CSV table of C-alpha atoms in Angstrom, one decimal:
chain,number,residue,atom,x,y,z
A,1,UNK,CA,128.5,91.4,107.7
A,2,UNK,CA,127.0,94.8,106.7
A,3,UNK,CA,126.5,93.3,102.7
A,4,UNK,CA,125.1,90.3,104.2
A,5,UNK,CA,122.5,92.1,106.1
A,6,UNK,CA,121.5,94.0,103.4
A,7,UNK,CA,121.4,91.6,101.4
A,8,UNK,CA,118.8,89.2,103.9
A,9,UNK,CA,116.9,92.3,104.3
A,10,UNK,CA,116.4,92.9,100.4
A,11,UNK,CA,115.8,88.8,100.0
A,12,UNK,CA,112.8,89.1,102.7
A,13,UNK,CA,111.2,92.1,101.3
A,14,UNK,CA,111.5,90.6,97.6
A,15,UNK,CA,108.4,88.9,96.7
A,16,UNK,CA,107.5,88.1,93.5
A,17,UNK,CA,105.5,90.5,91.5
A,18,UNK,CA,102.7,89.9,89.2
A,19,UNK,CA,103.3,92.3,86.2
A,20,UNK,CA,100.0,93.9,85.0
A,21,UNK,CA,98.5,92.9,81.6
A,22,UNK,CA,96.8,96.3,81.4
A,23,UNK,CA,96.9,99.4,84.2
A,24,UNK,CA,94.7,102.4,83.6
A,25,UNK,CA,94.9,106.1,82.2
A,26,UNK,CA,92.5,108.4,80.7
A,27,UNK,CA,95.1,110.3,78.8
A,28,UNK,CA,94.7,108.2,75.7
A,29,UNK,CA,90.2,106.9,75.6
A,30,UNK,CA,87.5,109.1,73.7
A,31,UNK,CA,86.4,112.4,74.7
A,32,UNK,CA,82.6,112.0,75.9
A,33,UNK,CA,80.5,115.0,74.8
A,34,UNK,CA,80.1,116.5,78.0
A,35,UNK,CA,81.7,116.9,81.5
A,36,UNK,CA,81.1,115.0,84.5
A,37,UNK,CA,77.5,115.5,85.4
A,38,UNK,CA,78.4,114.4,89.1
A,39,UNK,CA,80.7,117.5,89.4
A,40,UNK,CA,79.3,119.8,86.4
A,41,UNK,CA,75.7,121.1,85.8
A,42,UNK,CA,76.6,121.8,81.9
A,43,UNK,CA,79.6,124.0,82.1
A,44,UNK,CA,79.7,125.3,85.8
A,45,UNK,CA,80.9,123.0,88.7
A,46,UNK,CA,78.3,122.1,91.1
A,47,UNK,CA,78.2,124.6,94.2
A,48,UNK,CA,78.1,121.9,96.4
A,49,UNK,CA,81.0,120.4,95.0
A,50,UNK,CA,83.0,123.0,95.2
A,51,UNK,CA,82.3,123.6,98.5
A,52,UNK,CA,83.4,120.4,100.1
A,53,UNK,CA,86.4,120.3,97.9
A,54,UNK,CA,87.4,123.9,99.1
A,55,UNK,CA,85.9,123.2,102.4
A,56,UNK,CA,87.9,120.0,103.1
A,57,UNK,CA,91.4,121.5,102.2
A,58,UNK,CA,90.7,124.5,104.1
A,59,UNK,CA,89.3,122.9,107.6
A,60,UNK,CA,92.8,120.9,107.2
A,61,UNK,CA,95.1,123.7,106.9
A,62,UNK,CA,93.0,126.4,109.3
A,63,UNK,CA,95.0,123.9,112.6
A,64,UNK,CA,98.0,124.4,110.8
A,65,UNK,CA,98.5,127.7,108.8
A,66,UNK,CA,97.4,131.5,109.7
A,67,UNK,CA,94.7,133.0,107.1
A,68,UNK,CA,94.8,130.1,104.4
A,69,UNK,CA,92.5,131.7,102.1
A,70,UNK,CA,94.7,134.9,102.2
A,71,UNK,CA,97.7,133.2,100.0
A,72,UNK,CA,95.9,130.7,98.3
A,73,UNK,CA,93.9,129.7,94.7
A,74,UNK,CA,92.7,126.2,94.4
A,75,UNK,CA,91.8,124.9,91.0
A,76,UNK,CA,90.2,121.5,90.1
A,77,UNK,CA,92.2,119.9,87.6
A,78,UNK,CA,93.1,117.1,84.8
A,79,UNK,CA,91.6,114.2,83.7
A,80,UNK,CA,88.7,114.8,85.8
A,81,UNK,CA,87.8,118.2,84.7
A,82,UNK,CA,87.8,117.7,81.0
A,83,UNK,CA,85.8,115.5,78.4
A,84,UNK,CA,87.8,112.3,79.4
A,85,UNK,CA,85.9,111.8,82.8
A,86,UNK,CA,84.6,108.8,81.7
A,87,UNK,CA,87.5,107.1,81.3
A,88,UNK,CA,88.9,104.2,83.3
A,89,UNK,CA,91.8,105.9,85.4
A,90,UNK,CA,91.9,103.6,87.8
A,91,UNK,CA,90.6,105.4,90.9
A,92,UNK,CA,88.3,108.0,89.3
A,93,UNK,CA,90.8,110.2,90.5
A,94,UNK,CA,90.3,114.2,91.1
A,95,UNK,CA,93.1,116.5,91.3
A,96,UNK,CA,92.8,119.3,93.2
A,97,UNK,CA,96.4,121.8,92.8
A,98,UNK,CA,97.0,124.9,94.9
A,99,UNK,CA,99.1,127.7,93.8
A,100,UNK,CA,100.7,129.6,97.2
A,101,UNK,CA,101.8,133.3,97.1
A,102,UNK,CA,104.4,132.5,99.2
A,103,UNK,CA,105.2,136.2,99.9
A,104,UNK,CA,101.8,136.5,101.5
A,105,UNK,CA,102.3,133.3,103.6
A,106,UNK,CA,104.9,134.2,104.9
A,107,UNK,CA,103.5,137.9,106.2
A,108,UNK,CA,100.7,135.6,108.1
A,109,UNK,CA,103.1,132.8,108.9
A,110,UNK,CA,106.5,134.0,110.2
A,111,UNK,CA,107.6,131.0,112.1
A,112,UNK,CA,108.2,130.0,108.4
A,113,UNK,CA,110.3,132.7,107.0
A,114,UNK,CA,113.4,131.2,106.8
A,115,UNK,CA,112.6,128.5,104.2
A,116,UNK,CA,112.3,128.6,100.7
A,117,UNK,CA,109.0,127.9,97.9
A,118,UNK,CA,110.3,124.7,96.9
A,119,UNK,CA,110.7,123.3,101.3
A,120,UNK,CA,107.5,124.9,102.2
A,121,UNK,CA,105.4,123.1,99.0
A,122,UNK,CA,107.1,120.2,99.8
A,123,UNK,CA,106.1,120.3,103.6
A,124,UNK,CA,102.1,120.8,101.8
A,125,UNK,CA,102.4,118.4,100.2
A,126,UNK,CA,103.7,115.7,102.5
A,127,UNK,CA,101.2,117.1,105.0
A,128,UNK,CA,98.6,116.9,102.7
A,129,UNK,CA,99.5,113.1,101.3
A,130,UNK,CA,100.1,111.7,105.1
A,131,UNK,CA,97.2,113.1,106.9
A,132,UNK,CA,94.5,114.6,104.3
A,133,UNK,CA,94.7,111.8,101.1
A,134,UNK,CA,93.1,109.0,103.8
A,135,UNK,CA,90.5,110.7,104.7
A,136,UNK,CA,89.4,111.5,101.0
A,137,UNK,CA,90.6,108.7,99.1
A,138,UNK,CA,87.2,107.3,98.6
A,139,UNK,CA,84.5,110.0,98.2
A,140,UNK,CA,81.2,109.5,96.9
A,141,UNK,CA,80.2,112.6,94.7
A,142,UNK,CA,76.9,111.8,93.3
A,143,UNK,CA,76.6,108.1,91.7
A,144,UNK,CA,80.4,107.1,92.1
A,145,UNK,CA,83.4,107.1,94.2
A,146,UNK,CA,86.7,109.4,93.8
A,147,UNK,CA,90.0,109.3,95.1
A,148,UNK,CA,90.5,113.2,95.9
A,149,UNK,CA,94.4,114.5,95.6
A,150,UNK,CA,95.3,118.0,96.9
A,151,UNK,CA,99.3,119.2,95.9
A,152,UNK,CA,100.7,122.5,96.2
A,153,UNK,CA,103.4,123.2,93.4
A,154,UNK,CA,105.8,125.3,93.9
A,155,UNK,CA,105.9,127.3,90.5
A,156,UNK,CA,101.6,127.6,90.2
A,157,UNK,CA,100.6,130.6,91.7
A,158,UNK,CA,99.1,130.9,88.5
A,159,UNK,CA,98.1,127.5,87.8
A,160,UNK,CA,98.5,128.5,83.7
A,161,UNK,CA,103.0,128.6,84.5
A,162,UNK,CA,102.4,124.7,84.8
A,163,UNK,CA,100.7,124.5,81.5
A,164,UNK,CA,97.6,122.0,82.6
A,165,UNK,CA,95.1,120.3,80.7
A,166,UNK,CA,92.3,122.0,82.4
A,167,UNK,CA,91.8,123.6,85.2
A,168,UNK,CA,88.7,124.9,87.3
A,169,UNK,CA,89.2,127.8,89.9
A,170,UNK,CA,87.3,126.3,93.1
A,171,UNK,CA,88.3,130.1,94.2
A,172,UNK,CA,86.8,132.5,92.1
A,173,UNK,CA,84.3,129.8,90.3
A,174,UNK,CA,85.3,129.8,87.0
A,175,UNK,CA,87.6,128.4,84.0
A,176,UNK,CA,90.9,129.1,83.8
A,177,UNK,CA,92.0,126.7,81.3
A,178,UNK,CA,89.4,125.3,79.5
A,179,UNK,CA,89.3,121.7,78.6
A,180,UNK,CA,90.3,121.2,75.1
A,181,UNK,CA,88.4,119.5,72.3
A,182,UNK,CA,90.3,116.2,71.2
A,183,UNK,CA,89.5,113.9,68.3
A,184,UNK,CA,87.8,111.1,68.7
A,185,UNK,CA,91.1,108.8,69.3
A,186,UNK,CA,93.7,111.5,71.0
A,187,UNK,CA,96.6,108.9,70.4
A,188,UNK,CA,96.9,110.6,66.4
A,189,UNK,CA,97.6,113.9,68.5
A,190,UNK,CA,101.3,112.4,69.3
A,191,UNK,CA,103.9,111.5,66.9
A,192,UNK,CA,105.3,108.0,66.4
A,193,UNK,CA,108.8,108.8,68.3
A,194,UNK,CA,106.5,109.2,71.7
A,195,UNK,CA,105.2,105.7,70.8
A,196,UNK,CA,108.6,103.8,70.2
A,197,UNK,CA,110.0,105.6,73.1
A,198,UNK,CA,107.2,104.7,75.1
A,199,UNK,CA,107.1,101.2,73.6
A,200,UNK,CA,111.0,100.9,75.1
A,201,UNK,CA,110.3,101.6,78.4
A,202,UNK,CA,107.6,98.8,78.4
A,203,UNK,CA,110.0,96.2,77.0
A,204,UNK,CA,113.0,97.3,80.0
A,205,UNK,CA,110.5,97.5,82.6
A,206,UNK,CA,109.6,93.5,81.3
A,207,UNK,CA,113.3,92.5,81.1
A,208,UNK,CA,113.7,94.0,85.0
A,209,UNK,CA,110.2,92.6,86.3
A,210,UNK,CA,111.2,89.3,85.1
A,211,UNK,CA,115.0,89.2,86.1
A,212,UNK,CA,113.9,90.7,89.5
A,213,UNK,CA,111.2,87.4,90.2
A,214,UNK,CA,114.0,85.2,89.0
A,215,UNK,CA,116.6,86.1,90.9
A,216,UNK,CA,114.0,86.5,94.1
A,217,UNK,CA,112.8,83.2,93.6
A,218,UNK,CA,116.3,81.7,93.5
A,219,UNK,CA,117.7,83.8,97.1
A,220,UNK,CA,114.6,82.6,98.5
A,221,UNK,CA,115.4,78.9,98.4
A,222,UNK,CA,119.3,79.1,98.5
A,223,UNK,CA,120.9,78.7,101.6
A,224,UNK,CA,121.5,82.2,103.4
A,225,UNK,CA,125.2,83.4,103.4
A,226,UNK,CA,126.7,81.2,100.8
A,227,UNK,CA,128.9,82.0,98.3
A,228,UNK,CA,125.7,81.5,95.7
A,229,UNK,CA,123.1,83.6,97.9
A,230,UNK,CA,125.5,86.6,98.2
A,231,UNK,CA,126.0,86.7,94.5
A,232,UNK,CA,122.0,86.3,93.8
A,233,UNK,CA,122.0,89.1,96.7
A,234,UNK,CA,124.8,91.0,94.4
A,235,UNK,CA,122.8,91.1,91.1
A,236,UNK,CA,118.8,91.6,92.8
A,237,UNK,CA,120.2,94.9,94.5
A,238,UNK,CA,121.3,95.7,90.7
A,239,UNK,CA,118.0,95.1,89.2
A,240,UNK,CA,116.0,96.7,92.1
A,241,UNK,CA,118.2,100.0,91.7
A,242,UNK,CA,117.5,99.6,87.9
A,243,UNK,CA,114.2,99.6,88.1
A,244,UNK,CA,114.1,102.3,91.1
A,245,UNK,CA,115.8,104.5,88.9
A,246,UNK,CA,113.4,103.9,86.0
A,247,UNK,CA,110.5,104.7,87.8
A,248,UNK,CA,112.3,107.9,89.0
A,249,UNK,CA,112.9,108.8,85.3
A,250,UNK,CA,109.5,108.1,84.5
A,251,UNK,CA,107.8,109.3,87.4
A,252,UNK,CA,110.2,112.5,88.5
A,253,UNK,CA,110.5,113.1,84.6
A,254,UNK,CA,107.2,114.1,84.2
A,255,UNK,CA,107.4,117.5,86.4
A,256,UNK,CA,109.3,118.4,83.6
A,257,UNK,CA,105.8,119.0,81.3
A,258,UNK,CA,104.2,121.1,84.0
A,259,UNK,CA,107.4,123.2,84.8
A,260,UNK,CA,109.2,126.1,82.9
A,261,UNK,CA,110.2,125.4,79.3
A,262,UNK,CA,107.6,122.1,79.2
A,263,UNK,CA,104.5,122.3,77.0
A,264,UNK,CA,102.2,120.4,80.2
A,265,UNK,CA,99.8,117.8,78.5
A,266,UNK,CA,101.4,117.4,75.8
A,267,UNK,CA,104.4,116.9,76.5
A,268,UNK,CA,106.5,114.2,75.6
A,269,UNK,CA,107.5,113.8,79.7
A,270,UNK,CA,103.5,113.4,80.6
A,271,UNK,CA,102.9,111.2,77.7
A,272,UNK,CA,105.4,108.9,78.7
A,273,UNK,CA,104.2,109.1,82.4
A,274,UNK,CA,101.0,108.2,81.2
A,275,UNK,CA,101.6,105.3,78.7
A,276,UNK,CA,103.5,103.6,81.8
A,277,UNK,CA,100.2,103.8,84.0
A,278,UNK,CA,98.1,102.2,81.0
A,279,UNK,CA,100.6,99.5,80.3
A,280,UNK,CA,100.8,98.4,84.4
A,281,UNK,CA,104.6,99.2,83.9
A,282,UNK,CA,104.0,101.9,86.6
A,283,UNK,CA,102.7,99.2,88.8
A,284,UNK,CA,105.3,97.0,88.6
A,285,UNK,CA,108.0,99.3,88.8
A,286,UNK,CA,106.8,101.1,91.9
A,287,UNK,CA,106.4,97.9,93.7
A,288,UNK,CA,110.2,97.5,93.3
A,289,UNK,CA,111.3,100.9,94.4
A,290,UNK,CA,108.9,100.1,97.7
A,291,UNK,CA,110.9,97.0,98.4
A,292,UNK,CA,114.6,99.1,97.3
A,293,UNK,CA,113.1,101.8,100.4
A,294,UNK,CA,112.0,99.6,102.7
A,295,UNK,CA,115.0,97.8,103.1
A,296,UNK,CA,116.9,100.5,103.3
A,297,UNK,CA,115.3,102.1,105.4
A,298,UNK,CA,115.4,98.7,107.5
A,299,UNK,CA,119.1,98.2,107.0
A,300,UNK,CA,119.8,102.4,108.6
A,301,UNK,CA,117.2,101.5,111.6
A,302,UNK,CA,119.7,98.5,112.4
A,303,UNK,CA,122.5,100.1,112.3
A,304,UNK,CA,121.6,103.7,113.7
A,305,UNK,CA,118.3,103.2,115.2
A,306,UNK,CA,116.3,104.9,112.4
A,307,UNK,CA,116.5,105.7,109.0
A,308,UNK,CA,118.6,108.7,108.1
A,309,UNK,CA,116.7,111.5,106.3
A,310,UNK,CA,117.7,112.7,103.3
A,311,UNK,CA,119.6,115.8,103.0
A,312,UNK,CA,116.4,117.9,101.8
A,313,UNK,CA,114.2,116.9,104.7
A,314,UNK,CA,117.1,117.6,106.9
A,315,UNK,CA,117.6,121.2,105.5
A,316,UNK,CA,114.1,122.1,105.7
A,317,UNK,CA,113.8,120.9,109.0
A,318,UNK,CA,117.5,123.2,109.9
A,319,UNK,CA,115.3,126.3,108.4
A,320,UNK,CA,112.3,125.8,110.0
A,321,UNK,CA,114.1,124.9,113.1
A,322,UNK,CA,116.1,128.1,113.3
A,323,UNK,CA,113.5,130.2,111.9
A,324,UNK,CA,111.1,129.4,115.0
């Protein structure tokens, strides 16, 4: 009974998905000449830029957090701060990463001393993405719209330990890492193993788009609890944990550029993460690790009531719990 529910749970959420002919990603188009003249008056962000941007995360965390400006530095980063602006990323994206001296946090926030770096970025950052990313995921600066994006990493209290493309301190109003200057067509940067390996992931994420829509199709019109529908049931929850894990490997994978040991644009991690958003396999892929957590998330709330937290979320809620 338990198999079958999951199973008419995964057949309701599974509707087809149109793969993307093209997505979007900066990473690979022609430098222009200069930097965005909507946040950049030549080389210098544009004070009132900056102050909304520091403004904005700061109003959010000052009902939250003791002395915010104490124990952070908040950079402007990526695509968006270097000669690629004008690029189609998608969203027009802006990412804006904090680096936390957690050591100093912690002197003005005690209730929080019994948890680690890694549970208090992570309680940022889901913070940030539930209750600050709608509020500025279309913001007009100048002539166009942006989708602002603040994260907190763990290892950047020095942004430069994450090895980023570029990166503009919004605190002390200056470079850090300047944007570099790329040929006119960065894809000769990379060698031609990136482009196989990336050309792999394309063709899987193909062969489990398409398998996922057939076999979705088919449980959609056979009749529920047959021998038939429980076997279609059997092989979609294979493909949708196939392509769940893919997108993990791609997706998860790419911390692995901006972390200790990676080489951060460059890398082969971000390259790959990025050749998946401009093919739309990144599209396609996420949609089916939606449907995999919704229904299980379904499937726990009908048998317990809610859906279980995972064990990290639990942990950091023990910590915070006993340290208050």
């Amino acid at each position: 009974m338990e198999t079958n529910s999951f199973y008419r749970r995964l057949g309701n959420n599974a509707q087809p998905i149109m793969e993307a002919a093209v997505g979007a990603s900066g990473y690979f188009s022609s430098p222009a000449d200069h930097l965005d003249p909507n946040l950049f008056n030549g080389d210098h962000l544009i004070p009132d830029v900056r102050t909304w941007l520091l403004g904005t995360l700061y109003k959010f965390w000052d009902t939250r957090y003791n002395a915010p400006g104490q124990w952070s530095e908040v950079w402007l980063a990526g695509s968006g701060a270097s000669y690629q602006w004008a690029a189609d990323r998608g969203n027009g994206d802006l990412d804006v990463l904090v680096g936390v001296d957690f050591s100093s946090f912690g002197w003005y926030n005690p209730d929080y001393a019994g948890m680690t770096s890694r549970e208090i970025a992570d309680l940022f950052d889901e913070e940030l993405k539930a209750e600050l990313w709608p509020e500025t995921a279309t913001t007009k600066i100048g002539d166009r719209a942006y989708e602002v994006t603040y994260y907190v990493n763990p290892d950047s209290r020095d942004i430069r330990n994450i090895n980023p493309y570029a990166a503009y301190s919004l605190t002390k109003d200056e470079w850090t890492v300047h944007p570099p200057d790329l040929p006119a067509n960065p894809r000769d940067e990379y060698p031609q193993e990136f482009k196989e390996a990336a050309a792999r992931d394309t063709a899987e994420a193909h062969r489990l788009v398409t398998s996922y829509n057939s076999l979705a199709n088919e449980m959609h019109i056979s009749p529920q609890g047959g021998g038939h529908w429980i076997t279609l049931g059997s092989q979609l929850k294979t493909i949708v944990a196939q392509a769940a894990q893919l997108f993990d490997d791609i997706h998860l994978g790419r911390r692995a550029a901006f972390g200790p040991g990676g080489s951060g644009y460059g890398d082969f991690a971000n390259y790959r993460w990025q050749s998946a958003k401009e093919t739309g396999t990144v599209e396609g892929l996420r949609s089916i690790k939606d449907i995999q957590v919704a229904t299980h998330n379904q499937v726990e709330s009908d048998t317990w009531g809610q859906p279980i937290s995972d064990a990290q979320f639990a942990l950091r809620n023990a910590a915070l719990w006993r340290s208050r």
